[in-house]
Amino acid sequence: MTPQNELRLLPWSGPDGKPCYLSTDGSGYMSRLADNIEAVQLGMATDLLERAAGVLGDQDAGRDDLRLMLTEVTRALRDVVRVATSRGHLLAVSELQS
């Protein structure tokens, strides 16, 4: 939950790749949607981690397989960093209010 006058970094970016922010008290529809999307992103990253380990352990994995996996891992890591940044900011703000 973000305090009044604080902006929450959303787990998606705008059409031009710039970050999107939401002014919220943490209880609205958009805030719940962002929470759900963050949970999905983290779950997908966990699944991808297992798949990546499988590709790395496959002696027959070719260059294209590795390139595709690296592309997917990069995308997932970007999402995870955004979630961590957003949640870290929320933690810092709540500690300041305590």
Short mmCIF file of C-alpha atoms in Angstrom, two decimals, residues 7 9 27 57 65 69 77 80 88-90:
data_model
loop_
_atom_site.label_atom_id
_atom_site.label_comp_id
_atom_site.label_asym_id
_atom_site.label_seq_id
_atom_site.Cartn_x
_atom_site.Cartn_y
_atom_site.Cartn_z
CA LEU A 7 3.63 6.84 -6.66
CA LEU A 9 5.99 1.77 -10.02
CA SER A 27 -6.68 -0.71 -2.29
CA GLY A 57 22.43 -28.91 -19.08
CA ASP A 65 18.19 -22.64 -28.37
CA MET A 69 16.60 -18.88 -23.76
CA LEU A 77 14.96 -10.55 -15.32
CA VAL A 80 11.81 -9.20 -11.71
CA GLY A 88 11.80 -2.00 -2.31
CA HIS A 89 10.46 1.52 -2.73
CA LEU A 90 7.23 0.56 -0.98
#
